[in-house]
CSV table of C-alpha atoms and ligand atoms in Angstrom, one decimal:
chain,number,residue,atom,x,y,z
A,126,UNK,CA,-28.0,-105.8,-22.9
A,127,UNK,CA,-25.3,-103.5,-24.4
A,128,UNK,CA,-26.8,-101.9,-27.5
A,129,UNK,CA,-24.2,-99.2,-27.5
A,130,UNK,CA,-24.5,-96.0,-29.6
A,131,UNK,CA,-21.1,-95.0,-31.1
A,132,UNK,CA,-18.8,-93.9,-28.2
A,133,UNK,CA,-17.4,-90.4,-28.0
A,134,UNK,CA,-19.7,-88.8,-30.6
A,135,UNK,CA,-21.6,-86.0,-29.0
A,136,UNK,CA,-24.3,-84.6,-31.2
A,137,UNK,CA,-26.1,-82.3,-28.9
A,138,UNK,CA,-25.1,-79.5,-26.5
A,139,UNK,CA,-26.5,-81.5,-23.6
A,140,UNK,CA,-24.2,-84.4,-24.4
A,141,UNK,CA,-21.2,-82.0,-24.8
A,142,UNK,CA,-21.9,-80.1,-21.6
A,143,UNK,CA,-22.3,-83.2,-19.4
A,144,UNK,CA,-19.3,-85.0,-21.0
A,145,UNK,CA,-17.2,-82.0,-20.0
A,146,UNK,CA,-18.7,-81.9,-16.6
A,147,UNK,CA,-18.0,-85.7,-16.0
A,148,UNK,CA,-14.3,-84.8,-15.6
A,149,UNK,CA,-14.9,-83.1,-12.3
A,150,UNK,CA,-18.4,-84.3,-11.4
A,151,UNK,CA,-17.5,-86.7,-8.5
A,152,UNK,CA,-15.1,-84.2,-6.9
A,153,UNK,CA,-17.8,-81.5,-6.9
A,154,UNK,CA,-20.4,-83.9,-5.7
A,155,UNK,CA,-18.5,-85.1,-2.7
A,156,UNK,CA,-17.3,-81.6,-1.7
A,157,UNK,CA,-20.9,-80.2,-1.5
A,158,UNK,CA,-22.4,-81.3,1.8
A,159,UNK,CA,-25.9,-80.3,0.7
A,160,UNK,CA,-25.7,-82.7,-2.3
A,161,UNK,CA,-24.5,-85.5,0.0
A,162,UNK,CA,-27.4,-84.9,2.4
A,163,UNK,CA,-29.8,-84.7,-0.5
A,164,UNK,CA,-28.6,-88.1,-1.8
A,165,UNK,CA,-29.3,-89.6,1.7
A,166,UNK,CA,-32.9,-88.2,1.6
A,167,UNK,CA,-33.4,-89.7,-1.8
A,168,UNK,CA,-32.1,-93.1,-0.6
A,169,UNK,CA,-34.4,-92.9,2.5
A,170,UNK,CA,-37.4,-92.4,0.1
A,171,UNK,CA,-36.4,-95.3,-2.1
A,172,UNK,CA,-35.9,-97.6,0.8
A,173,UNK,CA,-39.6,-97.2,1.6
A,174,UNK,CA,-40.4,-99.2,-1.6
A,175,UNK,CA,-37.4,-101.1,-2.9
A,176,UNK,CA,-37.3,-104.9,-2.4
A,177,UNK,CA,-34.1,-106.8,-1.7
A,178,UNK,CA,-32.0,-107.8,-4.8
A,179,UNK,CA,-33.9,-105.5,-7.1
A,180,UNK,CA,-32.9,-105.1,-10.8
A,181,UNK,CA,-32.8,-101.3,-11.3
A,182,UNK,CA,-32.8,-99.3,-14.6
A,183,UNK,CA,-31.2,-96.0,-13.9
A,184,UNK,CA,-31.9,-93.1,-16.3
A,185,UNK,CA,-29.4,-90.2,-16.7
A,186,UNK,CA,-27.1,-92.0,-14.3
A,187,UNK,CA,-24.3,-89.5,-14.5
A,188,UNK,CA,-21.0,-90.9,-13.3
A,189,UNK,CA,-22.8,-93.7,-11.4
A,190,UNK,CA,-22.7,-92.3,-7.9
A,191,UNK,CA,-26.1,-93.7,-7.1
A,192,UNK,CA,-25.6,-96.9,-9.1
A,193,UNK,CA,-22.6,-97.7,-6.9
A,194,UNK,CA,-24.7,-97.1,-3.8
A,195,UNK,CA,-27.4,-99.5,-5.0
A,196,UNK,CA,-25.0,-102.2,-5.9
A,197,UNK,CA,-23.4,-101.9,-2.5
A,198,UNK,CA,-26.9,-102.3,-1.0
A,199,UNK,CA,-27.3,-105.7,-2.8
A,200,UNK,CA,-29.2,-104.6,-6.0
A,201,UNK,CA,-28.1,-104.9,-9.6
A,202,UNK,CA,-28.1,-101.8,-11.9
A,203,UNK,CA,-28.2,-101.1,-15.6
A,204,UNK,CA,-27.0,-97.4,-15.7
A,205,UNK,CA,-27.8,-95.3,-18.8
A,206,UNK,CA,-26.9,-91.8,-19.8
A,207,UNK,CA,-26.7,-89.9,-23.0
A,208,UNK,CA,-23.3,-88.3,-22.4
A,209,UNK,CA,-20.3,-90.4,-23.4
A,210,UNK,CA,-18.1,-88.8,-20.7
A,211,UNK,CA,-20.6,-89.9,-18.0
A,212,UNK,CA,-20.9,-93.4,-19.4
A,213,UNK,CA,-17.1,-93.7,-19.4
A,214,UNK,CA,-16.9,-92.8,-15.7
A,215,UNK,CA,-19.5,-95.5,-14.9
A,216,UNK,CA,-17.4,-98.0,-16.9
A,217,UNK,CA,-14.3,-97.0,-15.0
A,218,UNK,CA,-16.1,-97.7,-11.7
A,219,UNK,CA,-17.2,-101.1,-13.0
A,220,UNK,CA,-13.6,-102.0,-13.9
A,221,UNK,CA,-12.1,-100.5,-10.7
A,222,UNK,CA,-14.4,-102.3,-8.3
A,223,UNK,CA,-14.9,-105.5,-10.5
A,224,UNK,CA,-18.7,-105.0,-10.7
A,225,UNK,CA,-19.4,-106.6,-14.1
A,226,UNK,CA,-22.0,-109.0,-12.6
A,227,UNK,CA,-23.9,-106.3,-10.8
A,228,UNK,CA,-23.5,-103.1,-12.8
A,229,UNK,CA,-23.7,-102.5,-16.5
A,230,UNK,CA,-23.7,-99.2,-18.5
A,231,UNK,CA,-25.2,-98.1,-21.8
A,232,UNK,CA,-25.0,-94.8,-23.7
A,233,UNK,CA,-28.7,-94.3,-24.2
A,234,UNK,CA,-31.1,-91.4,-24.1
A,235,UNK,CA,-34.1,-91.7,-21.8
A,236,UNK,CA,-36.1,-90.8,-25.0
A,237,UNK,CA,-34.8,-94.1,-26.7
A,238,UNK,CA,-35.5,-96.6,-24.0
A,239,UNK,CA,-36.5,-99.1,-26.6
A,240,UNK,CA,-32.8,-99.6,-27.1
A,241,UNK,CA,-32.5,-101.2,-23.6
A,242,UNK,CA,-32.8,-105.0,-24.0
A,243,UNK,CA,-32.7,-108.0,-21.6
A,244,UNK,CA,-34.2,-108.9,-18.3
A,245,UNK,CA,-37.2,-106.8,-17.1
A,246,UNK,CA,-36.7,-104.3,-14.3
A,247,UNK,CA,-38.1,-104.0,-10.7
A,248,UNK,CA,-37.2,-100.3,-10.3
A,249,UNK,CA,-36.6,-97.3,-12.5
A,250,UNK,CA,-34.7,-94.4,-11.0
A,251,UNK,CA,-33.7,-91.0,-12.2
A,252,UNK,CA,-31.9,-88.5,-9.9
A,253,UNK,CA,-31.2,-84.8,-9.8
A,254,UNK,CA,-33.1,-83.3,-12.6
A,255,UNK,CA,-31.7,-85.2,-15.6
A,256,UNK,CA,-35.3,-85.5,-16.8
A,257,UNK,CA,-35.6,-81.7,-16.8
A,258,UNK,CA,-33.7,-81.9,-20.1
A,259,UNK,CA,-36.8,-83.5,-21.6
A,260,UNK,CA,-39.7,-81.3,-22.7
A,261,UNK,CA,-42.3,-84.1,-23.1
A,262,UNK,CA,-42.0,-86.9,-20.5
A,263,UNK,CA,-44.4,-89.2,-22.4
A,264,UNK,CA,-41.4,-89.7,-24.7
A,265,UNK,CA,-39.9,-91.5,-21.7
A,266,UNK,CA,-42.9,-93.1,-20.1
A,267,UNK,CA,-44.1,-94.7,-23.4
A,268,UNK,CA,-41.3,-97.3,-23.4
A,269,UNK,CA,-41.5,-98.2,-19.7
A,270,UNK,CA,-44.3,-100.8,-19.7
A,271,UNK,CA,-42.3,-103.1,-22.0
A,272,UNK,CA,-39.3,-102.9,-19.7
A,273,UNK,CA,-41.0,-103.4,-16.3
A,274,UNK,CA,-42.1,-106.3,-14.1
A,275,UNK,CA,-45.7,-106.0,-12.7
A,276,UNK,CA,-45.5,-104.0,-9.5
A,277,UNK,CA,-42.2,-102.3,-10.5
A,278,UNK,CA,-41.6,-98.9,-8.9
A,279,UNK,CA,-40.5,-95.7,-10.6
A,280,UNK,CA,-38.8,-92.9,-8.5
A,281,UNK,CA,-37.9,-89.7,-10.3
A,282,UNK,CA,-36.2,-86.7,-8.7
A,283,UNK,CA,-37.2,-83.8,-10.8
A,284,UNK,CA,-37.3,-80.0,-10.7
A,285,UNK,CA,-40.9,-78.6,-10.4
A,286,UNK,CA,-42.0,-75.1,-11.6
A,287,UNK,CA,-42.4,-73.6,-8.0
A,288,UNK,CA,-39.3,-73.3,-5.8
A,289,UNK,CA,-39.7,-70.9,-2.9
A,290,UNK,CA,-35.9,-70.6,-2.4
A,291,UNK,CA,-35.4,-69.5,-6.0
A,292,UNK,CA,-38.3,-67.1,-5.8
A,293,UNK,CA,-36.6,-65.3,-2.9
A,294,UNK,CA,-34.1,-64.2,-5.5
A,295,UNK,CA,-36.7,-61.5,-6.5
A,296,UNK,CA,-35.5,-59.5,-3.5
A,297,UNK,CA,-32.0,-59.6,-4.8
A,298,UNK,CA,-33.2,-58.5,-8.2
A,299,UNK,CA,-32.3,-61.9,-9.8
A,300,UNK,CA,-34.1,-62.4,-13.1
A,301,UNK,CA,-33.6,-66.2,-12.7
A,302,UNK,CA,-36.1,-66.1,-9.9
A,303,UNK,CA,-38.9,-66.6,-12.5
A,304,UNK,CA,-37.0,-68.9,-14.9
A,305,UNK,CA,-39.1,-71.9,-14.0
A,306,UNK,CA,-42.4,-70.3,-15.1
A,307,UNK,CA,-41.3,-69.8,-18.8
A,308,UNK,CA,-43.7,-71.8,-21.0
A,309,UNK,CA,-41.0,-72.7,-23.5
A,310,UNK,CA,-38.5,-73.7,-20.8
A,311,UNK,CA,-35.4,-71.9,-19.5
A,312,UNK,CA,-31.9,-71.8,-21.0
A,313,UNK,CA,-29.3,-73.6,-19.0
A,314,UNK,CA,-25.6,-72.7,-19.3
A,315,UNK,CA,-23.1,-75.4,-18.4
A,316,UNK,CA,-19.5,-75.9,-19.3
A,317,UNK,CA,-19.8,-73.3,-22.1
A,318,UNK,CA,-22.8,-75.0,-23.7
A,319,UNK,CA,-26.4,-73.8,-23.8
A,320,UNK,CA,-29.5,-76.0,-23.7
A,321,UNK,CA,-33.1,-75.9,-22.7
A,322,UNK,CA,-34.5,-77.1,-19.4
A,323,UNK,CA,-38.2,-77.8,-18.7
A,324,UNK,CA,-39.9,-77.9,-15.3
A,325,UNK,CA,-42.6,-80.5,-14.5
A,326,UNK,CA,-45.3,-80.3,-11.9
A,327,UNK,CA,-46.6,-83.4,-10.0
A,328,UNK,CA,-49.9,-83.1,-12.0
A,329,UNK,CA,-48.0,-83.0,-15.3
A,330,UNK,CA,-46.1,-86.2,-14.1
A,331,UNK,CA,-49.4,-87.9,-13.2
A,332,UNK,CA,-50.7,-87.2,-16.7
A,333,UNK,CA,-47.5,-88.3,-18.4
A,334,UNK,CA,-47.4,-91.6,-16.6
A,335,UNK,CA,-51.1,-92.3,-17.4
A,336,UNK,CA,-53.4,-95.0,-16.1
A,337,UNK,CA,-50.9,-97.8,-16.0
A,338,UNK,CA,-49.0,-96.2,-13.2
A,339,UNK,CA,-50.3,-95.6,-9.7
A,340,UNK,CA,-49.0,-92.5,-7.9
A,341,UNK,CA,-47.6,-93.4,-4.4
A,342,UNK,CA,-45.7,-90.6,-2.9
A,343,UNK,CA,-44.1,-87.2,-3.3
A,344,UNK,CA,-41.8,-85.2,-1.0
A,345,UNK,CA,-39.9,-81.9,-1.4
A,346,UNK,CA,-36.1,-81.9,-1.6
A,347,UNK,CA,-35.0,-78.4,-0.6
A,348,UNK,CA,-38.5,-77.2,0.1
A,349,UNK,CA,-37.3,-74.4,2.4
A,350,UNK,CA,-33.6,-75.0,2.9
A,351,UNK,CA,-31.0,-73.8,0.3
A,352,UNK,CA,-30.1,-76.0,-2.7
A,353,UNK,CA,-26.5,-77.2,-3.4
A,354,UNK,CA,-25.9,-74.1,-5.6
A,355,UNK,CA,-26.3,-72.0,-2.4
A,356,UNK,CA,-23.5,-73.9,-0.6
A,357,UNK,CA,-21.8,-70.6,0.4
A,358,UNK,CA,-24.9,-69.5,2.2
A,359,UNK,CA,-25.1,-72.7,4.2
A,360,UNK,CA,-21.4,-72.3,5.3
A,361,UNK,CA,-21.7,-68.6,6.1
A,362,UNK,CA,-25.0,-69.0,8.1
A,363,UNK,CA,-24.8,-72.5,9.7
A,364,UNK,CA,-27.4,-71.8,12.3
A,365,UNK,CA,-30.0,-70.4,9.8
A,366,UNK,CA,-29.2,-73.4,7.6
A,367,UNK,CA,-29.7,-76.0,10.3
A,368,UNK,CA,-33.0,-74.3,11.4
A,369,UNK,CA,-34.3,-74.2,7.8
A,370,UNK,CA,-33.3,-77.9,7.4
A,371,UNK,CA,-35.2,-78.7,10.6
A,372,UNK,CA,-38.4,-76.9,9.4
A,373,UNK,CA,-37.9,-78.6,6.0
A,374,UNK,CA,-38.0,-82.1,7.6
A,375,UNK,CA,-41.3,-81.3,9.3
A,376,UNK,CA,-43.0,-79.9,6.2
A,377,UNK,CA,-41.6,-81.7,3.1
A,378,UNK,CA,-44.1,-84.5,3.1
A,379,UNK,CA,-47.1,-82.2,3.3
A,380,UNK,CA,-48.9,-80.0,0.7
A,381,UNK,CA,-47.7,-77.6,-0.7
A,382,UNK,CA,-44.1,-78.4,0.3
A,383,UNK,CA,-44.2,-81.9,-1.3
A,384,UNK,CA,-44.8,-80.1,-4.6
A,385,UNK,CA,-43.0,-76.7,-4.2
A,386,UNK,CA,-39.3,-77.3,-3.7
A,387,UNK,CA,-36.0,-77.2,-5.5
A,388,UNK,CA,-36.6,-80.8,-6.6
A,389,UNK,CA,-39.4,-83.3,-5.8
A,390,UNK,CA,-38.9,-87.0,-5.2
A,391,UNK,CA,-41.9,-88.8,-6.7
A,392,UNK,CA,-42.7,-92.5,-6.8
A,393,UNK,CA,-45.2,-94.4,-9.0
A,394,UNK,CA,-45.9,-98.1,-9.3
A,395,UNK,CA,-46.5,-99.9,-12.6
A,396,UNK,CA,-49.8,-101.8,-12.4
A,397,UNK,CA,-48.9,-104.2,-15.2
A,398,UNK,CA,-51.5,-103.3,-17.9
A,399,UNK,CA,-48.9,-103.2,-20.6
A,400,UNK,CA,-51.4,-104.4,-23.2
A,401,UNK,CA,-53.6,-101.3,-22.8
A,402,UNK,CA,-50.9,-99.0,-24.1
B,570,LIG,C1,-27.5,-83.3,-13.1
B,570,LIG,S1,-26.8,-84.7,-13.9
B,570,LIG,C2,-27.4,-86.0,-12.7
B,570,LIG,C3,-26.6,-87.2,-12.9
B,570,LIG,C4,-26.9,-88.3,-11.8
B,570,LIG,N1,-28.3,-88.7,-11.9
B,570,LIG,C5,-26.6,-87.9,-10.4
B,570,LIG,O1,-27.5,-87.9,-9.6
B,570,LIG,O2,-25.4,-87.6,-10.2
B,570,LIG,C6,-27.9,-84.9,-15.3
B,570,LIG,C7,-27.6,-86.1,-16.2
B,570,LIG,O3,-28.6,-86.2,-17.1
B,570,LIG,C8,-28.0,-86.7,-18.3
B,570,LIG,N2,-29.0,-86.5,-19.4
B,570,LIG,C9,-29.4,-85.3,-19.9
B,570,LIG,N3,-30.3,-85.6,-21.0
B,570,LIG,C10,-30.4,-86.9,-21.1
B,570,LIG,C11,-31.1,-87.8,-22.0
B,570,LIG,N4,-31.8,-87.3,-23.0
B,570,LIG,N5,-30.9,-89.1,-21.8
B,570,LIG,C12,-30.2,-89.6,-20.8
B,570,LIG,N6,-29.4,-88.8,-19.9
B,570,LIG,C13,-29.5,-87.5,-20.1
B,570,LIG,C14,-26.7,-85.9,-18.4
B,570,LIG,O4,-25.8,-86.4,-19.3
B,570,LIG,C15,-26.3,-85.9,-17.0
B,570,LIG,O5,-25.4,-87.0,-16.7
């Protein structure tokens, strides 16, 4: 299964940025209560579909926070990421918790999934906008049929073009309020590195998956409540924050809030027509 690319060589600004971020990623993650709550919403969504003892392929797995959660829930995970720093953190978790039988890691871009070998998967998962580093998602979906068992699920948590919370930035004169509408993508700045991010709507996703995948569900993540980057707001205005969260819970499954949000959680099912591709 481990067709490793050479370790520690970082060719792109995305790889360099996320490798640097890996050093403090878990600390930042745990100290942000919005991120922790968001992960729980994502797990709740996945639990609607996932079968016991599933074999999961995780794309842009970061330091393996979700991979560890899946393993602890009885699944096995092959966790991939393009940044060496992130893959090293996953490997440390494998060693620390003796998880070699249940968790494996591979430095691999989601645009090179043909590098993933071995047993077919029951689930493909990508969390928190890693796929927004990709301009054309067919570069990812093209390799999925060869990797999946019939009936496998795919859940991607991805940033769409319309986010009401971000648009409110207009009233504070923030130029970034419109960043998601730029046709060529928006420039992200992370750890002193610059790279492009691209925003994908649900209808783009449906096209990119094509006829071999059946769309099952979408829900908003941060449809009306503030995102993790607005942590200070949530701490300064706890009552407003909990009211917004309450409203969020009632609307996030319905149009348009299941499409207009900071992220959307979308699930598709592979119908098994691999030969048609
Ligand atoms: C915001 S982090 C999310 C990490 C993880 N999914 C989580 O929820 O903590 C985005 C991740 O996407 C990864 N990434 C970016 N471009 C990638 C690519 N082309 N292939 C695989 N991973 C990529 C980065 O290295 C980083 O680990």
